[in-house]
CSV table of C-alpha atoms in Angstrom, one decimal:
chain,number,residue,atom,x,y,z
A,1,MET,CA,-9.5,-20.4,-1.2
A,2,GLU,CA,-10.6,-23.1,-3.7
A,3,ASN,CA,-9.6,-23.0,-7.2
A,4,ILE,CA,-12.7,-22.0,-9.0
A,5,SER,CA,-12.7,-23.2,-12.5
A,6,THR,CA,-13.0,-20.2,-15.0
A,7,ILE,CA,-12.5,-16.4,-14.3
A,8,LYS,CA,-16.2,-15.4,-14.4
A,9,ASP,CA,-16.6,-18.2,-11.8
A,10,ARG,CA,-13.9,-16.1,-9.8
A,11,ILE,CA,-15.4,-12.9,-10.6
A,12,LEU,CA,-18.6,-14.0,-9.2
A,13,THR,CA,-17.1,-15.2,-6.2
A,14,PHE,CA,-15.3,-11.9,-5.7
A,15,LEU,CA,-18.5,-10.2,-5.7
A,16,GLU,CA,-20.3,-12.5,-3.5
A,17,SER,CA,-17.6,-12.3,-0.9
A,18,GLU,CA,-17.2,-8.7,-1.1
A,19,GLY,CA,-21.3,-7.9,-1.1
A,20,ILE,CA,-20.8,-6.2,-4.5
A,21,LYS,CA,-24.1,-6.0,-6.6
A,22,LYS,CA,-23.9,-7.4,-10.0
A,23,ALA,CA,-25.6,-4.4,-11.3
A,24,ASP,CA,-23.0,-2.2,-9.8
A,25,PHE,CA,-20.2,-4.3,-11.1
A,26,TYR,CA,-21.8,-4.3,-14.6
A,27,SER,CA,-21.8,-0.1,-14.1
A,28,THR,CA,-18.4,0.2,-13.2
A,29,THR,CA,-16.8,-2.2,-15.4
A,30,GLY,CA,-19.0,-1.8,-18.6
A,31,ILE,CA,-19.2,-5.5,-19.1
A,32,SER,CA,-22.3,-6.6,-20.3
A,33,ASP,CA,-24.7,-8.8,-17.7
A,34,SER,CA,-25.1,-11.2,-21.2
A,35,ASN,CA,-21.5,-12.1,-20.4
A,36,PHE,CA,-22.8,-14.0,-17.0
A,37,LYS,CA,-26.0,-15.7,-18.5
A,38,GLY,CA,-26.4,-19.2,-19.7
A,39,LYS,CA,-24.0,-20.6,-21.9
A,40,ASN,CA,-21.8,-17.1,-22.1
A,41,LEU,CA,-20.8,-18.0,-18.6
A,42,SER,CA,-18.4,-20.5,-19.5
A,43,SER,CA,-16.9,-18.6,-22.1
A,44,GLN,CA,-13.9,-16.6,-21.5
A,45,LEU,CA,-13.6,-12.8,-21.1
A,46,GLY,CA,-11.4,-10.8,-23.5
A,47,GLY,CA,-8.1,-9.0,-22.4
A,48,ASP,CA,-9.7,-5.7,-22.2
A,49,ALA,CA,-12.5,-6.5,-20.1
A,50,ILE,CA,-10.1,-8.1,-17.6
A,51,VAL,CA,-8.2,-5.2,-17.4
A,52,LYS,CA,-11.2,-3.0,-16.8
A,53,VAL,CA,-12.1,-5.4,-14.0
A,54,LEU,CA,-8.7,-5.2,-12.1
A,55,THR,CA,-8.7,-1.4,-12.6
A,56,SER,CA,-11.8,-1.1,-11.3
A,57,TYR,CA,-10.8,-3.5,-8.2
A,58,PRO,CA,-7.5,-2.6,-7.1
A,59,ASN,CA,-7.7,-4.9,-4.3
A,60,LEU,CA,-8.3,-7.9,-6.4
A,61,SER,CA,-5.3,-10.2,-6.9
A,62,ALA,CA,-4.6,-10.6,-10.5
A,63,ASP,CA,-3.0,-14.0,-10.0
A,64,TRP,CA,-6.1,-15.3,-8.3
A,65,LEU,CA,-8.6,-13.7,-10.6
A,66,LEU,CA,-6.7,-15.3,-14.1
A,67,VAL,CA,-5.3,-19.0,-12.7
A,68,GLY,CA,-6.6,-19.2,-9.0
A,69,ALA,CA,-3.4,-19.1,-7.5
A,70,GLY,CA,-2.9,-17.5,-4.1
A,71,SER,CA,-5.4,-15.3,-2.1
A,72,MET,CA,-8.4,-13.6,-3.5
A,73,LEU,CA,-7.4,-10.2,-2.0
A,74,LYS,CA,-4.2,-8.3,-2.3
A,75,ASP,CA,-2.6,-8.0,1.3
A,76,ASP,CA,-0.6,-4.8,2.2
A,77,LEU,CA,2.5,-4.7,3.9
A,78,ASN,CA,1.6,-6.2,7.3
A,79,GLY,CA,-1.0,-8.5,6.0
A,80,ILE,CA,-3.9,-6.1,6.9
A,81,GLN,CA,-6.8,-6.6,4.7
A,82,MET,CA,-7.4,-3.2,2.8
A,83,ALA,CA,-11.0,-2.1,3.8
A,84,ASP,CA,-13.1,1.2,3.4
A,85,GLU,CA,-14.2,2.6,7.0
A,86,THR,CA,-17.0,4.0,6.0
A,87,ASN,CA,-19.2,1.2,4.3
A,88,GLY,CA,-17.2,-2.0,5.2
A,89,SER,CA,-16.5,-2.8,1.5
A,90,THR,CA,-12.7,-4.0,1.0
A,91,LEU,CA,-12.3,-1.0,-1.5
A,92,PRO,CA,-9.8,1.8,-0.3
A,93,THR,CA,-11.5,5.3,-1.1
A,94,THR,CA,-10.6,8.8,-1.2
A,95,SER,CA,-12.3,11.9,0.5
A,96,MET,CA,-11.7,15.6,0.2
A,97,ASN,CA,-13.3,15.6,3.7
A,98,PRO,CA,-10.5,16.6,6.1
A,99,SER,CA,-12.7,14.7,9.1
A,100,ILE,CA,-12.4,11.6,7.1
A,101,GLY,CA,-9.6,9.2,6.4
A,102,THR,CA,-5.9,10.2,6.5
A,103,PRO,CA,-4.2,13.2,4.6
A,104,TYR,CA,-2.3,12.0,1.4
A,105,TYR,CA,0.6,14.1,0.0
A,106,ASP,CA,1.4,13.8,-3.4
A,107,VAL,CA,5.0,13.7,-2.6
A,108,ASP,CA,8.0,11.3,-2.6
A,109,PHE,CA,9.4,10.6,0.8
A,110,ILE,CA,12.7,10.2,-0.4
A,111,GLY,CA,12.5,13.5,-2.6
A,112,GLY,CA,10.9,16.3,-1.2
A,113,PHE,CA,9.2,15.0,2.2
A,114,ASP,CA,10.5,17.6,4.5
A,115,GLU,CA,9.1,20.5,2.6
A,116,VAL,CA,5.9,19.1,3.2
A,117,PHE,CA,6.0,17.8,6.9
A,118,ASN,CA,7.7,21.0,8.0
A,119,SER,CA,5.4,23.8,6.0
A,120,GLN,CA,2.3,24.6,7.3
A,121,VAL,CA,1.0,25.6,4.0
A,122,ASN,CA,0.9,22.4,2.0
A,123,ILE,CA,-2.4,21.1,1.8
A,124,PRO,CA,-3.0,17.6,1.1
A,125,ALA,CA,-4.1,16.2,-2.4
A,126,THR,CA,-6.7,14.0,-0.6
A,127,ASN,CA,-7.7,12.0,2.3
A,128,ILE,CA,-7.2,8.4,1.6
A,129,VAL,CA,-9.9,6.0,3.7
A,130,ILE,CA,-8.8,2.7,4.5
A,131,ARG,CA,-9.3,0.1,7.5
A,132,GLY,CA,-6.2,-1.1,9.2
A,133,PHE,CA,-4.5,2.3,9.0
A,134,GLU,CA,-6.0,4.0,11.7
A,135,LYS,CA,-2.6,4.9,13.6
A,136,ALA,CA,-1.1,6.4,10.5
A,137,SER,CA,-0.5,10.0,10.5
A,138,LEU,CA,-0.3,10.7,6.7
A,139,TRP,CA,0.4,9.0,3.3
A,140,CYS,CA,3.0,10.1,0.7
A,141,ASN,CA,4.7,8.2,-2.2
A,142,VAL,CA,7.7,5.8,-2.3
A,143,THR,CA,10.4,5.9,-4.8
A,144,GLY,CA,13.4,3.1,-5.3
A,145,HIS,CA,13.8,-0.6,-5.1
A,146,SER,CA,15.7,-1.1,-2.3
A,147,MET,CA,12.6,-2.5,-0.1
A,148,GLU,CA,11.2,-4.5,-2.8
A,149,PRO,CA,9.3,-6.7,-2.8
A,150,LYS,CA,7.3,-5.7,0.1
A,151,ILE,CA,7.3,-1.8,-0.7
A,152,ASN,CA,7.5,-1.4,-4.3
A,153,HIS,CA,8.5,1.6,-6.6
A,154,GLY,CA,5.3,4.0,-7.2
A,155,ASP,CA,3.5,2.5,-3.8
A,156,ILE,CA,2.2,4.8,-1.2
A,157,ILE,CA,2.9,4.6,2.3
A,158,ALA,CA,1.2,5.0,5.7
A,159,LEU,CA,3.5,6.9,8.1
A,160,ARG,CA,3.3,7.6,11.8
A,161,GLN,CA,5.9,10.2,13.4
A,162,CYS,CA,7.8,8.4,16.5
A,163,THR,CA,10.9,9.0,18.3
A,164,LEU,CA,14.4,7.1,18.4
A,165,ASN,CA,12.9,5.4,21.9
A,166,ASP,CA,9.9,4.1,20.2
A,167,ILE,CA,11.8,2.0,17.5
A,168,GLN,CA,11.2,-1.6,17.7
A,169,TYR,CA,14.3,-3.3,15.8
A,170,GLY,CA,13.6,-5.4,12.9
A,171,GLU,CA,10.7,-3.5,12.0
A,172,ILE,CA,10.7,-1.0,8.5
A,173,TYR,CA,11.0,2.7,9.5
A,174,ALA,CA,10.8,6.0,7.1
A,175,VAL,CA,14.0,8.0,8.3
A,176,VAL,CA,15.1,12.0,7.6
A,177,LEU,CA,18.6,12.3,8.0
A,178,ASP,CA,20.5,15.4,7.9
A,179,THR,CA,21.4,14.7,4.1
A,180,ILE,CA,19.2,12.0,2.8
A,181,ARG,CA,15.9,10.5,3.4
A,182,THR,CA,15.6,6.4,3.5
A,183,ILE,CA,13.1,3.8,4.1
A,184,LYS,CA,14.8,0.7,5.9
A,185,ILE,CA,14.6,-2.0,8.2
A,186,LEU,CA,16.2,-0.9,11.6
A,187,ARG,CA,18.6,-2.9,13.8
A,188,ARG,CA,20.9,-2.4,16.5
A,189,SER,CA,24.5,-1.7,15.8
A,190,PRO,CA,27.7,-2.6,17.6
A,191,ASP,CA,28.2,0.8,18.2
A,192,PRO,CA,25.6,2.2,20.4
A,193,GLY,CA,25.6,5.6,18.9
A,194,LYS,CA,24.6,4.1,15.6
A,195,LEU,CA,21.9,2.3,13.8
A,196,ARG,CA,22.1,-0.3,11.0
A,197,PHE,CA,19.8,0.4,7.9
A,198,ILE,CA,19.0,-2.5,6.0
A,199,PRO,CA,17.5,-3.1,2.7
A,200,ILE,CA,15.1,-6.1,1.9
A,201,ASN,CA,16.7,-5.9,-1.9
A,202,THR,CA,20.2,-7.3,-0.8
A,203,GLU,CA,21.1,-7.9,-4.6
A,204,ASP,CA,21.1,-4.4,-5.3
A,205,TYR,CA,21.5,-2.6,-2.2
A,206,ASP,CA,23.8,-2.8,0.7
A,207,GLU,CA,23.4,-2.4,4.4
A,208,GLN,CA,24.7,0.9,5.9
A,209,GLU,CA,25.1,2.4,9.5
A,210,PHE,CA,24.3,6.1,10.3
A,211,ASP,CA,24.9,8.0,13.6
A,212,LYS,CA,22.0,8.4,15.5
A,213,SER,CA,22.9,12.0,15.9
A,214,ARG,CA,22.3,12.2,12.4
A,215,ILE,CA,18.5,11.6,12.4
A,216,VAL,CA,16.3,14.4,12.0
A,217,ASN,CA,12.9,12.5,12.1
A,218,VAL,CA,11.7,8.9,11.9
A,219,PHE,CA,8.7,7.5,10.9
A,220,GLU,CA,7.1,3.9,11.6
A,221,VAL,CA,5.9,2.5,8.3
A,222,ILE,CA,2.4,1.4,9.0
A,223,GLY,CA,2.1,-0.4,5.7
A,224,SER,CA,2.0,0.2,1.8
A,225,ILE,CA,-0.3,-0.2,-1.0
A,226,SER,CA,-0.5,0.1,-4.7
A,227,LYS,CA,-1.9,3.7,-5.8
A,228,PHE,CA,-5.5,3.2,-6.8
A,229,PHE,CA,-6.1,6.7,-7.8
C-alpha cells in the first residue's frame, strides 16, 4: 500500500477501505469531525486521539497508521485477514448468542485448559465472530513467550481438536501431555515413539522430545489474534 503522507490521510484511507462511515468513526473515537476539514486536515492528531483510534479499531496496524510502514491491517498467525462474519467488516466482534461465532473460554491453555475442556458445566465467556476461523472449535488465552513473535503472551488462540494421525509436521499445535500443556511446532523424531516440540523463540527456549504415549489431547492452532475485548 502506498505511503500516504499524514496520519489523518491514512485514517481516511482506512475508513474508505473498510467501508466505515465517518459519522460512525467520530462517534466511536470521540474525535471531532472538524479535525478532518479544511486546514485542520494537514495538522497532526494528538497522542490521545491516536490511542483512541487504535483502541477502537484493533485490526489497524499502528506502524502503518503512524509512519505508513507495512500493511494497513494486522494479520493473524496464518495471514488471514480478520473479519466479522455478520456484516463483512474487518473488525472481529463478540456475541452472546451461542449460535453465532465460536466459544471463547477465559482460561489459559497452559494453565487450566483441561478443566474447561473436560467439564460439561463450564460456560463460555462469550463467542468470537471472525472470518477465517470457521474450523475452530473454541478460543482460549495464551501465556508464555516460547512462540513469539507469531503467538504473543496475552494473545487468544483458536483451536480445533484433532488426533495424532491428523498432525501435519511443521505446523503449530497445542498439546496436553500427562503433566504439562504446551504450544509448539511439531516435527518427527528419529524415535518413532516420540515427537519433537520446537519453539519459535529459540533464544530463550529449547527444543524438547516427548513420548507420544504421554499425549492426552492435541489441538490444531488455527490462528491467533491480540485480545480485543
